[in-house]
Coordinates of C-alpha atoms in Angstrom, one line a residue:
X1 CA 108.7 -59.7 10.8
X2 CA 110.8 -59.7 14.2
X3 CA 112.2 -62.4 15.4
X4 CA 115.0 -62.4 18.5
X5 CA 118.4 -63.5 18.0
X6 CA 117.8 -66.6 20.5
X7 CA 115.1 -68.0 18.5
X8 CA 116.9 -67.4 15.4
X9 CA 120.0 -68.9 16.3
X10 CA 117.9 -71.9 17.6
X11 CA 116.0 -72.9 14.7
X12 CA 119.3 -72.4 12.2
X13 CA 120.9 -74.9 14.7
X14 CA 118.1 -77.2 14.1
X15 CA 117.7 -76.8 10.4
X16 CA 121.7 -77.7 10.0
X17 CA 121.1 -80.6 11.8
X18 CA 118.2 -81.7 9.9
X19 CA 119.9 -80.7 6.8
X20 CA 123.0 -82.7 8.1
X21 CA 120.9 -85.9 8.4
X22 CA 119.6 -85.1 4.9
X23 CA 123.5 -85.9 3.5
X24 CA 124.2 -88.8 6.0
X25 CA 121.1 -90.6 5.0
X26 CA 121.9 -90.1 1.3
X27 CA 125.5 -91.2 2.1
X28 CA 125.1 -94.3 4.6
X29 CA 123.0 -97.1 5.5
X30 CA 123.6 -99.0 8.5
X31 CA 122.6 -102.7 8.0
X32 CA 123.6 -104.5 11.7
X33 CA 124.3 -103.5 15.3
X34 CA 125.8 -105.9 17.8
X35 CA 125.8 -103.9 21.2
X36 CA 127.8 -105.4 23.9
X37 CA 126.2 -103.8 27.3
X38 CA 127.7 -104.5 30.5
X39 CA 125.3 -103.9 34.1
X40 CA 125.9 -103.9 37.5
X41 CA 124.3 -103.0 40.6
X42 CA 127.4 -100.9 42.4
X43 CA 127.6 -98.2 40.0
X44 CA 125.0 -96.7 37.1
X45 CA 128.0 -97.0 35.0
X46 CA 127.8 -99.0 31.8
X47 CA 130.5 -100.7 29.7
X48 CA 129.9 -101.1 25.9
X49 CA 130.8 -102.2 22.6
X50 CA 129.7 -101.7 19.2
X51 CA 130.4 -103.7 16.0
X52 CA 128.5 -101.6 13.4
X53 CA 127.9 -102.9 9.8
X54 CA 127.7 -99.9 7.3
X55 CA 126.6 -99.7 3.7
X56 CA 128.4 -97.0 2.0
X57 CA 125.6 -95.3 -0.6
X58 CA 128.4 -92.5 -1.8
X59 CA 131.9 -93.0 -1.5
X60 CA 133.6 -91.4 2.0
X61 CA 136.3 -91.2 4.7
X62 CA 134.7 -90.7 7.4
X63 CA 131.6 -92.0 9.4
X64 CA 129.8 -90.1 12.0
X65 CA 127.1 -91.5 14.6
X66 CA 125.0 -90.0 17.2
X67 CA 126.3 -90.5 20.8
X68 CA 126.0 -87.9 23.6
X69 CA 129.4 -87.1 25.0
X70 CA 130.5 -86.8 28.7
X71 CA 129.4 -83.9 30.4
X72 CA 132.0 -82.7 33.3
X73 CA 129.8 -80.9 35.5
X74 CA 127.2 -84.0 35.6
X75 CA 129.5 -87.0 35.4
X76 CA 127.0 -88.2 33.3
X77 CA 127.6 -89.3 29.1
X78 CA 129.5 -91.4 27.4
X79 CA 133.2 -91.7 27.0
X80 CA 134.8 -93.0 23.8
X81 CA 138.1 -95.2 24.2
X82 CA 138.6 -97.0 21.2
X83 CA 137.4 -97.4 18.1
X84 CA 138.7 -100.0 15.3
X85 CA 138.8 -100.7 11.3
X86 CA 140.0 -103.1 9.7
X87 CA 141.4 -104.7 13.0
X88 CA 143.7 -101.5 14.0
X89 CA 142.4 -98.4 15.7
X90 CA 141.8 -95.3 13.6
X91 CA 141.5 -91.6 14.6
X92 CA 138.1 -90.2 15.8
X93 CA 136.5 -87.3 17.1
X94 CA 133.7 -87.5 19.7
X95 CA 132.2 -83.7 20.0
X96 CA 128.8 -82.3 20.3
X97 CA 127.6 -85.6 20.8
X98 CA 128.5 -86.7 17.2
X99 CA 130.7 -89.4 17.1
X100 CA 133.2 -88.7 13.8
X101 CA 135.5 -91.9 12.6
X102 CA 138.3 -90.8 10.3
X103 CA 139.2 -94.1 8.4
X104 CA 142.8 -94.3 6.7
X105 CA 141.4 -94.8 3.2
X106 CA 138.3 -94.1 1.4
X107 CA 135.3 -96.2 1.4
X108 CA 134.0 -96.6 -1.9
X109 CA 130.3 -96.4 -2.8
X110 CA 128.6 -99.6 -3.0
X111 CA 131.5 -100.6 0.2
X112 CA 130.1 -102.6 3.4
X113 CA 132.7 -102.0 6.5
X114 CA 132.5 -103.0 9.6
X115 CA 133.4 -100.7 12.9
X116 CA 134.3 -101.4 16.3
X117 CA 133.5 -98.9 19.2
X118 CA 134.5 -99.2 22.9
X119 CA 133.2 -97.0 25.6
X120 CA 131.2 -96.1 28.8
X121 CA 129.5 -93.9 30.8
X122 CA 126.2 -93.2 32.8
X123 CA 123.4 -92.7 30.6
X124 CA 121.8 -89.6 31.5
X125 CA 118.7 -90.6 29.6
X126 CA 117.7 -92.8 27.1
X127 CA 118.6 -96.3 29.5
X128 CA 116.8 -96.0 32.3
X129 CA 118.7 -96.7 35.5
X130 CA 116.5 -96.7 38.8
X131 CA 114.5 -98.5 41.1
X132 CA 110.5 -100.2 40.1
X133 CA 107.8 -98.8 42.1
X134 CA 108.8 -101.8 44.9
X135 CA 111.9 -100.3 45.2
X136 CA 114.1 -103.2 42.8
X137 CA 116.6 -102.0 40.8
X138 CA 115.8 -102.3 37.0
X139 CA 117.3 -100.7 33.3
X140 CA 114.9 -99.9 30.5
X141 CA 115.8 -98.4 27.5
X142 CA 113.8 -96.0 26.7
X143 CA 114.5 -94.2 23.0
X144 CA 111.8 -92.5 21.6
X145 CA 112.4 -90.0 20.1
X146 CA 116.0 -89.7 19.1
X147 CA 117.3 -91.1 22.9
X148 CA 119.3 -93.7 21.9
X149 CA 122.1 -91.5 21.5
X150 CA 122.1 -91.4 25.1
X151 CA 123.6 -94.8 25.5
X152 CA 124.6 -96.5 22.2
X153 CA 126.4 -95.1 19.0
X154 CA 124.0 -94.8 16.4
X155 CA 122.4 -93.3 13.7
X156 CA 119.9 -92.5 15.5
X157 CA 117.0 -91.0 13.0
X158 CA 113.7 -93.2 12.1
X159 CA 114.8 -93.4 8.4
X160 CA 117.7 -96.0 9.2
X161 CA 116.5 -98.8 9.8
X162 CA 118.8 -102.2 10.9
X163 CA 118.7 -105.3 12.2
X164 CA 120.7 -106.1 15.6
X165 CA 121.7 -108.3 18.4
X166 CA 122.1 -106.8 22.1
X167 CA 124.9 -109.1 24.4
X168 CA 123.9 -108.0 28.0
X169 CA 125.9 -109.1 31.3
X170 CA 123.9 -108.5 33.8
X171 CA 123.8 -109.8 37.8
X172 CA 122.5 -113.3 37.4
X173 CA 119.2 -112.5 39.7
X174 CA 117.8 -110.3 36.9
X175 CA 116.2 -111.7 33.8
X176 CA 116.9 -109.9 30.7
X177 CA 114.0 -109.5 27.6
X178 CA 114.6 -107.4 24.3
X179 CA 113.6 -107.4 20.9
X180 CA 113.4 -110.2 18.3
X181 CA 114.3 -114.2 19.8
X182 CA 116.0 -115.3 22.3
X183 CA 119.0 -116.8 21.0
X184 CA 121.5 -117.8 24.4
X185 CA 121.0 -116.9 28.1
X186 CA 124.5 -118.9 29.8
X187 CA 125.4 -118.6 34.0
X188 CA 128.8 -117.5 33.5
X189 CA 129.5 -117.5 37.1
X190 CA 130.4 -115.0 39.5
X191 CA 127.3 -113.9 39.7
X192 CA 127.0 -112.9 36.1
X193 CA 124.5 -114.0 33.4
X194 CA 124.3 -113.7 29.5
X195 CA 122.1 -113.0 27.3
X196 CA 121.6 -112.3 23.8
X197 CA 118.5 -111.3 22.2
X198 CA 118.7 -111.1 18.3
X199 CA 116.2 -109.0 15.9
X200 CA 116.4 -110.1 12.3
X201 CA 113.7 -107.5 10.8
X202 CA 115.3 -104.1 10.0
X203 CA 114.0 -101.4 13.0
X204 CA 114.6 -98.1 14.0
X205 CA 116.8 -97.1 16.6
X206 CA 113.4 -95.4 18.4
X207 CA 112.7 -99.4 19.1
X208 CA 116.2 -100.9 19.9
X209 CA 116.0 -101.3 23.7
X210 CA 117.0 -103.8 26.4
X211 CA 114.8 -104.2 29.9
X212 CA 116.4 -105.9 32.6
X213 CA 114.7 -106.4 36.0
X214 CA 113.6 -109.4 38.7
X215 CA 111.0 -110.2 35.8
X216 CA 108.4 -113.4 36.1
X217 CA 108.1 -114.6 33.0
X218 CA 103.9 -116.1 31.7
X219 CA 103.2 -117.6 28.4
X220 CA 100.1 -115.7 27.1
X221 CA 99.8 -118.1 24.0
X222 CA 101.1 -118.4 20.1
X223 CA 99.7 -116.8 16.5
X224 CA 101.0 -118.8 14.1
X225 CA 104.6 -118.5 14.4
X226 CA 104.8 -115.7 17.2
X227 CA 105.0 -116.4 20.6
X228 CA 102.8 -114.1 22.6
X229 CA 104.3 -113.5 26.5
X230 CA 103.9 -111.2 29.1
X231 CA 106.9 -110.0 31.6
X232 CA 105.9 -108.2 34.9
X233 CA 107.2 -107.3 38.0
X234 CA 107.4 -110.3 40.7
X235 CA 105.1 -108.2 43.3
X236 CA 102.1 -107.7 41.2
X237 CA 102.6 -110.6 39.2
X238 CA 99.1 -112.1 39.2
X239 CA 97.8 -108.7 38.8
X240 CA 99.6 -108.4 35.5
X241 CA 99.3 -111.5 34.2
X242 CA 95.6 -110.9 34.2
X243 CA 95.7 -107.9 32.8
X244 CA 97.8 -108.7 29.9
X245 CA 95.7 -111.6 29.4
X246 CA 94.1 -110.0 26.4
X247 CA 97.8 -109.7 24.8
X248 CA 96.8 -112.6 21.9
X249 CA 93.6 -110.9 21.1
X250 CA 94.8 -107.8 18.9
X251 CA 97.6 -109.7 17.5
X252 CA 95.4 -112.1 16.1
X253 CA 93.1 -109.3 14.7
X254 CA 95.7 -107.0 13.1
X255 CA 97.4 -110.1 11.1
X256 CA 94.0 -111.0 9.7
X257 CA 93.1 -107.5 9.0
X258 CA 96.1 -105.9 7.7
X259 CA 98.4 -109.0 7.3
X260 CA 101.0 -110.9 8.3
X261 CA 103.1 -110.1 12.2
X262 CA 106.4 -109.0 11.1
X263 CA 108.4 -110.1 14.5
X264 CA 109.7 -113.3 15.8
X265 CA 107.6 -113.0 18.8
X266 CA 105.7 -110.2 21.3
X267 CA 106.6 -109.1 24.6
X268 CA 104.2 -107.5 26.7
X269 CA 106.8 -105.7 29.4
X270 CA 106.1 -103.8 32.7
X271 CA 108.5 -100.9 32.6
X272 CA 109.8 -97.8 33.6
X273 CA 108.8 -96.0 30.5
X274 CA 107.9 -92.0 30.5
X275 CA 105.1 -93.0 28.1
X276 CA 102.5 -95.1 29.0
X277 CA 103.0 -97.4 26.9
X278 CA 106.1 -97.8 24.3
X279 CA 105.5 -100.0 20.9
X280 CA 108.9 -101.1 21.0
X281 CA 109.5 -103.7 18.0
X282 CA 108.1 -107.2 19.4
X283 CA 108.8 -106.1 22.6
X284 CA 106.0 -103.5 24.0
X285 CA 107.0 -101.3 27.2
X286 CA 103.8 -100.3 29.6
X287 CA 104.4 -97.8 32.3
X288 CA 104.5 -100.0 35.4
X289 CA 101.6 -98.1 37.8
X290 CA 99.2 -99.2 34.9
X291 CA 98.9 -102.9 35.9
X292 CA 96.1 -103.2 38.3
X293 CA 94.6 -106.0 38.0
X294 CA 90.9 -105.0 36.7
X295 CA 91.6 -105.7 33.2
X296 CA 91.5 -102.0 32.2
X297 CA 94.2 -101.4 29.6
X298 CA 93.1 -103.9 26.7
X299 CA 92.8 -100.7 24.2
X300 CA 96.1 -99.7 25.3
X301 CA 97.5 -103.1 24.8
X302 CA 95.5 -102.9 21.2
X303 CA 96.9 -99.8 20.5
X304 CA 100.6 -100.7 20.9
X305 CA 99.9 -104.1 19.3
X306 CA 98.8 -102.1 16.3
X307 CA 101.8 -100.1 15.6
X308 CA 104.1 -103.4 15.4
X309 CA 102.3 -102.4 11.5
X310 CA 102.3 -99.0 11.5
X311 CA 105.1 -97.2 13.1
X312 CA 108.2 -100.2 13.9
X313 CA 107.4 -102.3 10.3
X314 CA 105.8 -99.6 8.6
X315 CA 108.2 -96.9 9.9
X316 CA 107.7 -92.7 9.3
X317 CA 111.1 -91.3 7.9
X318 CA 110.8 -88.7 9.9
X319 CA 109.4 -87.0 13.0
X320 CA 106.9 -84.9 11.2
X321 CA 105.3 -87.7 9.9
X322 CA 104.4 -89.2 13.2
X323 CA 100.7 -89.5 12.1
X324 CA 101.6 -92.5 9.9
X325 CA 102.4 -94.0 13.3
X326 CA 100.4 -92.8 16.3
X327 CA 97.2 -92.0 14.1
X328 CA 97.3 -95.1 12.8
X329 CA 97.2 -97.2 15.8
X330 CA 94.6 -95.0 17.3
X331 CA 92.4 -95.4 14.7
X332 CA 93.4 -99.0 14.5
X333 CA 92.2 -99.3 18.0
X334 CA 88.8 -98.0 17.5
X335 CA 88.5 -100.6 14.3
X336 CA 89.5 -102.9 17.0
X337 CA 86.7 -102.5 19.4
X338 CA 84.2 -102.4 17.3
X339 CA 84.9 -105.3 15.9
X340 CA 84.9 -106.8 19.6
X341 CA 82.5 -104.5 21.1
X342 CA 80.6 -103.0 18.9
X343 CA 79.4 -99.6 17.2
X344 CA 78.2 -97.9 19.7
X345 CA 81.5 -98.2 22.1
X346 CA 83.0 -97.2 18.2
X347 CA 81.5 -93.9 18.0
X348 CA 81.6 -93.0 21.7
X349 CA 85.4 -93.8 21.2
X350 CA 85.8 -91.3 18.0
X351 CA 83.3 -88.7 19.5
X352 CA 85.9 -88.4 22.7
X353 CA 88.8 -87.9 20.2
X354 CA 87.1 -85.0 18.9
X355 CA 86.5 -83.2 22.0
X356 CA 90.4 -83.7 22.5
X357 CA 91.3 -82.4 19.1
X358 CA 88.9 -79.4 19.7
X359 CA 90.6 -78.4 23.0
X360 CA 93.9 -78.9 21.2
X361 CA 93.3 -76.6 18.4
X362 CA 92.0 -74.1 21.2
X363 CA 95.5 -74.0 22.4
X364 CA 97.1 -74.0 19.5
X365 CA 96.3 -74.2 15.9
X366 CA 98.7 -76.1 13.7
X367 CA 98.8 -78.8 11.1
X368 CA 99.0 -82.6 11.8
X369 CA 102.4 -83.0 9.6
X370 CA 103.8 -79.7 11.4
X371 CA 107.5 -79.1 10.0
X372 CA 108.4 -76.4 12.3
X373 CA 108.2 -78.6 15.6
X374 CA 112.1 -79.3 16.6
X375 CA 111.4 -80.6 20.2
X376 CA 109.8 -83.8 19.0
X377 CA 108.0 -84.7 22.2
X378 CA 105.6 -82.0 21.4
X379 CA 104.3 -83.9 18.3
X380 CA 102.9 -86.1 20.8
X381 CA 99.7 -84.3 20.9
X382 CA 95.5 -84.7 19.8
X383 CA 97.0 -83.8 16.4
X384 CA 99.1 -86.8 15.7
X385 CA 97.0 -89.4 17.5
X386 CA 93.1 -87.8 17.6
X387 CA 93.1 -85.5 14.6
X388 CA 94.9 -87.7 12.3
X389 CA 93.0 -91.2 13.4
X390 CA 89.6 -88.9 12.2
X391 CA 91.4 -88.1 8.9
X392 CA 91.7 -91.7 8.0
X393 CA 87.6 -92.6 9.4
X394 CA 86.9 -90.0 7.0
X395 CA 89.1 -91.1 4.6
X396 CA 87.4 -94.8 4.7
X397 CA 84.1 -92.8 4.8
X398 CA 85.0 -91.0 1.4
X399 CA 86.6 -94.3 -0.2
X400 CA 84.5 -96.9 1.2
X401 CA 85.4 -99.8 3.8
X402 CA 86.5 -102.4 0.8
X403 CA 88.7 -99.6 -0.9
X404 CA 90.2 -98.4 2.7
X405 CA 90.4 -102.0 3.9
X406 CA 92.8 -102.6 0.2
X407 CA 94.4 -99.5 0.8
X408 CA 96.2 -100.5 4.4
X409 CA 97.0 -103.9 3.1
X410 CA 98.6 -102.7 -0.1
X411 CA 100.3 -100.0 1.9
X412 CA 101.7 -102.5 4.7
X413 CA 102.6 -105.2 2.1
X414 CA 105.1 -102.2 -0.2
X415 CA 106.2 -100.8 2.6
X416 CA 107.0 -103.8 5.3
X417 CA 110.2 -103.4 7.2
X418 CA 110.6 -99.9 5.7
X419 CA 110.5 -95.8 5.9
X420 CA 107.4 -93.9 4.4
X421 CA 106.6 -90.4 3.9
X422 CA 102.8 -89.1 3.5
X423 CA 103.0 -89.0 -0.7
X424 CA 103.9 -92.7 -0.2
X425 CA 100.1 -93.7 1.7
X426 CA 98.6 -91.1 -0.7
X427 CA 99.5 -93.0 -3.9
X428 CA 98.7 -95.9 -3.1
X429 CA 95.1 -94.7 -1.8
X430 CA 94.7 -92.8 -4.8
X431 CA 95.5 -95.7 -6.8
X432 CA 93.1 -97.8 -5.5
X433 CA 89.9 -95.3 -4.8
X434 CA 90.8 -93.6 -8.3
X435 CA 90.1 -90.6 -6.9
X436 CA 92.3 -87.2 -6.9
X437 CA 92.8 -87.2 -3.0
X438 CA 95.4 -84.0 -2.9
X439 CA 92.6 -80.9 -1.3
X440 CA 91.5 -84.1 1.1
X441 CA 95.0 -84.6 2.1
X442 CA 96.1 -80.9 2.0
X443 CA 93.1 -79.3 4.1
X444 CA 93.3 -82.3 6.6
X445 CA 96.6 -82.9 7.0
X446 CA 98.6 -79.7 5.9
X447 CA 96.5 -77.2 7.2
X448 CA 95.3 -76.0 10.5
X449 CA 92.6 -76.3 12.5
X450 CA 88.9 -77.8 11.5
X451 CA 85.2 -76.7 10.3
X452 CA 83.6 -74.4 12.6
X453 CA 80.1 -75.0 12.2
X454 CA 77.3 -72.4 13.1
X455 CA 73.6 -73.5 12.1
X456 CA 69.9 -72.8 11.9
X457 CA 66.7 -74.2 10.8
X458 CA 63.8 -73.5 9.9
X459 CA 60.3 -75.3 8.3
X460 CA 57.8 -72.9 6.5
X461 CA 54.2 -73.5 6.6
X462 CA 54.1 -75.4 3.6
X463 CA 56.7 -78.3 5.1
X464 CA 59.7 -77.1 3.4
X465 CA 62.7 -76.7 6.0
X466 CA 65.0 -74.2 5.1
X467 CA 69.0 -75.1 6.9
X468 CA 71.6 -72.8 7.0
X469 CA 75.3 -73.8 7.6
X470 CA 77.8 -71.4 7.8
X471 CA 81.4 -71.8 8.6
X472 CA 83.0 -69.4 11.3
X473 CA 86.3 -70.5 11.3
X474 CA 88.8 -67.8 10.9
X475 CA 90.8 -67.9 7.2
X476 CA 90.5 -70.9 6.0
X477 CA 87.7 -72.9 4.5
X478 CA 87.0 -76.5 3.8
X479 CA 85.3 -78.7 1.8
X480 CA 83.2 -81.4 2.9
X481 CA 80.2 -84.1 3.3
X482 CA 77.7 -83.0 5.8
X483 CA 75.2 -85.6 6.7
X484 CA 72.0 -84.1 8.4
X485 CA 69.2 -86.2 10.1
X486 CA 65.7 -84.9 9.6
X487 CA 63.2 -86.3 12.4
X488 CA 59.6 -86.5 12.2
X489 CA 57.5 -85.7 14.7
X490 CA 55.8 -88.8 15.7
X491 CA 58.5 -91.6 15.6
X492 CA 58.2 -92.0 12.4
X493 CA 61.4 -93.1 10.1
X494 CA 63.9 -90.3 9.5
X495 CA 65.7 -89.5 6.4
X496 CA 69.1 -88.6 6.3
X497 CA 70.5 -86.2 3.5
X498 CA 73.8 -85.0 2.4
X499 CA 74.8 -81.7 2.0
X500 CA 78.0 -80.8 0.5
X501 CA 79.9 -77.7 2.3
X502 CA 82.7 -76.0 0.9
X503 CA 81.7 -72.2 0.8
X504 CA 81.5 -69.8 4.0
X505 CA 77.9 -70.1 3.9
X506 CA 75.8 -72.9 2.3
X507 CA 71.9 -73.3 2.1
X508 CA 69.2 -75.9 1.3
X509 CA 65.8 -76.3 0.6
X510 CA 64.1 -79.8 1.4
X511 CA 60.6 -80.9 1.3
X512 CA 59.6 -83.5 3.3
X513 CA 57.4 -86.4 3.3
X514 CA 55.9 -85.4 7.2
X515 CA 56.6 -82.6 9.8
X516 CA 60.2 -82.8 11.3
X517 CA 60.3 -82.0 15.0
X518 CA 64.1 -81.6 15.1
X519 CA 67.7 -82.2 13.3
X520 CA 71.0 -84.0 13.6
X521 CA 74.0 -83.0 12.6
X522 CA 76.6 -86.0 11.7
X523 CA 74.3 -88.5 12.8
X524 CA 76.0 -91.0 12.8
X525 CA 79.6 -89.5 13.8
X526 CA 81.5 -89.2 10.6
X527 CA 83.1 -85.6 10.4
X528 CA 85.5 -83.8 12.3
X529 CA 83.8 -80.8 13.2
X530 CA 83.3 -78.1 15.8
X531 CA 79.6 -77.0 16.5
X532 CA 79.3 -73.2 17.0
X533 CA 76.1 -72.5 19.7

């Protein structure tokens, strides 16, 4: 095997890191972050503190944190000045945006200490700084995946998970939203307002973000104990407002189904985003041009509702596992309308995803939980949303709607307000289906690509049809439930039978009661599949 120095050199860079992480993730556990974050409108330019609360898991003298530095010939980064322990400054080292604290003693294991950081800079990503489609000025963090670093001093990996308040001062004529409640918003005069937004569940630093802009405020309603609001742009107010009328509706849903809302409340937030729309914790991001007015984003607004679950409380512990995130909330959503709309808009819904996962493994055939991705914001493909949402309709096809319904609550309730890996939804699903699940997990999950299905049939003179399935798939094979739909000629009732597939070609023989004028395959849309013609 050849491979060029570059590449090699890359992915040894990347593998330190991640083996890095590894050690600082056995070694520390950051349990608060109070970020001070000072705006204005004369200069991108933000001034910031940090008081970081840090559980020491194995005894150390040092501390290091993710923060990009300055970079010269940008003018763009951030610039340490001070940082203090134990009410003096110590000694640091702020290179390759790694953030290294020296402290003057050793930290035992077991130790909580608490560190002060002063600095500033212009984000060069990560907080947002520019103007709204109507040309006002706004700032919207924007973190996912590993962005934070940009513009706060963090650990900034989904595994470590804290809880946090963000101070802003901001110009008095913007209003200010973030995660968790509201807890002060003071007219310090001088044209400056405070406000302080405080999040008392444990979240990743993916979620942490601030967006400040000339918002209108609009109740939408309460669940329970969760206020339910929507924030949009002063402009197109009306025209958001209606569209995020539908914000109560999955929130409602999801607690019933899965169980209880996590957050103190839920912020529905027109933004500046890249995505088009950002789950951050109780406090959603949608990309601004996708308020219109028509009422045409309720799945969206479903689908972001549904990872407050799976993804901020229920949190992947790392990148790779993004499908415990994004597939869940896509599948979520489809659960979702079809509850409100039925099983026909249900199927269409899955039969799309399909098609998308198809086209994907066209361009480039790779696993769901693919470990060799290092630029993160190409897991954001039909693998980790599309394929992965099909592995867990066929995994409630396999296990049965009461099992799989048992499964997600179970799963949420262990795992609230913390980090999972794949083995962790596996045992619980094997637990509670009794079923080994490891060649379903392995062959959907772990390997590459899907069935490739080519097929013919046949019915002899006596009535017995004769169907041939053969998979054309390249390597690998799989093993799975086929269902095929026999037809009679005149409009008679079908029968549907089940064929298990697992070799490269699989026969069977069936007689039926009347003369078939055609076949289905997966009537009624339950494997991932491609058909061969």
């Amino acid at each position: 095997m050849k491979i060029n120095l570059a590449l090699f050199l890359f992915l040894f860079v990347h593998f330190a890191a991640a083996q890095n992480h590894q050690k600082r993730f056995e070694s520390i556990d950051v349990q608060h972050y109070i970020f001070e974050i000072q705006l204005n409108d004369t200069t991108d330019r933000i001034e910031g503190k940090a008081n970081i609360l840090v559980k020491f898991l194995k005894s150390s003298e040092n501390l290091q944190l993710d923060l990009i530095g300055l970079n010269d010939s940008t003018s763009a980064g951030m610039k340490v000045k001070n940082v203090v322990f134990d009410g003096k400054p110590v000694n640091f080292i702020h290179k390759n945006d790694k953030l290294k604290i020296n402290f003057d003693r050793e930290i035992g294991s077991g130790e909580t200490v608490n560190v002060g950081i002063i600095y500033l800079g212009i984000p060069a990503d990560g907080l947002i700084i520019s103007e709204n489609k109507f040309g006002d000025r706004t700032f919207f963090g924007d973190n996912w995946p590993n962005r934070a670093r940009y513009w706060l001093p963090t650990v900034d990996h989904p595994s470590d998970k804290a809880t946090l308040d963000f101070l802003v001062f901001a110009p008095e004529h913007y209003k200010v939203v973030s995660n968790g409640q509201l807890e002060n918003e003071l007219d310090l005069g001088n044209g400056i307002k405070f406000t302080n937004w405080k999040e008392k569940k444990p979240i990743s630093t993916k979620l942490m973000v601030i967006g400040v802009a000339p918002f209108i405020e609009a109740d939408l309603g309460r669940y329970k104990n969760a206020e339910v609001s929507c924030w949009v742009f002063p402009q197109n107010a009306k025209e958001g407002i209606s569209d995020f009328a539908y914000g109560l509706r999955p929130l409602s849903y999801f607690s019933q189904t899965i169980g209880a809302y996590s957050y103190e409340k839920l912020a529905h937030v027109q933004s500046k985003t890249k995505y088009g729309g950002m789950e951050n914790a109780s406090c959603i991001f949608y990309a601004e041009r996708a308020i219109s007015g028509k009422q045409k984003i309720e799945s969206l607004i479903a689908h972001e509702t549904a990872h407050q679950w799976f993804g901020n409380s229920v949190t992947e512990q790392n990148w790779h596992h993004l499908w415990l995130s994004e597939g869940f909330a896509t599948y979520l959503t489809h659960r979702y309308e079809k509850f409100y709309y039925g099983d026909e808009v249900f199927k269409s819904g899955l039969i799309d995803d399909r098609k998308q996962v198809i086209e994907y493994a066209h361009k480039k055939m790779a696993p769901v939980i693919d470990t060799t991705v290092t630029d993160y914001l190409q897991l954001l493909n039909a693998n980790s949303y599309q394929k992965a949402s099909w592995f867990l309709h066929m995994l409630r096809n396999k296990i049965g709607d009461k099992v799989f319904a048992q499964t997600l609550q179970e799963y949420y309730l262990n795992f609230r307000d913390s980090t999972v890996l794949t083995d962790d939804f596996k045992d619980i699903t094997e637990k509670n289906s009794k079923q080994d699940l490891d060649e379903f997990f392995h062959q959907w999950l772990w390997q590459p690509g899907l069935p490739v299905l080519k097929w013919q049939w046949k019915q002899k003179s006596n009535g017995e049809i004769r169907i041939k399935i053969t998979q054309v798939q390249k390597k690998v094979l799989f093993h799975f439930p086929l269902e095929i739909k026999l037809l009679p000629q005149n409009e008679e009732k079908s029968q549907v039978k089940t064929l298990e597939v697992s070799d490269r070609k699989t026969s069977i023989s069936i007689v039926p009661k009347r003369k078939i004028k055609d076949i289905q395959l997966d009537p009624d849309v339950k494997l991932l599949f491609e058909l061969n013609e």
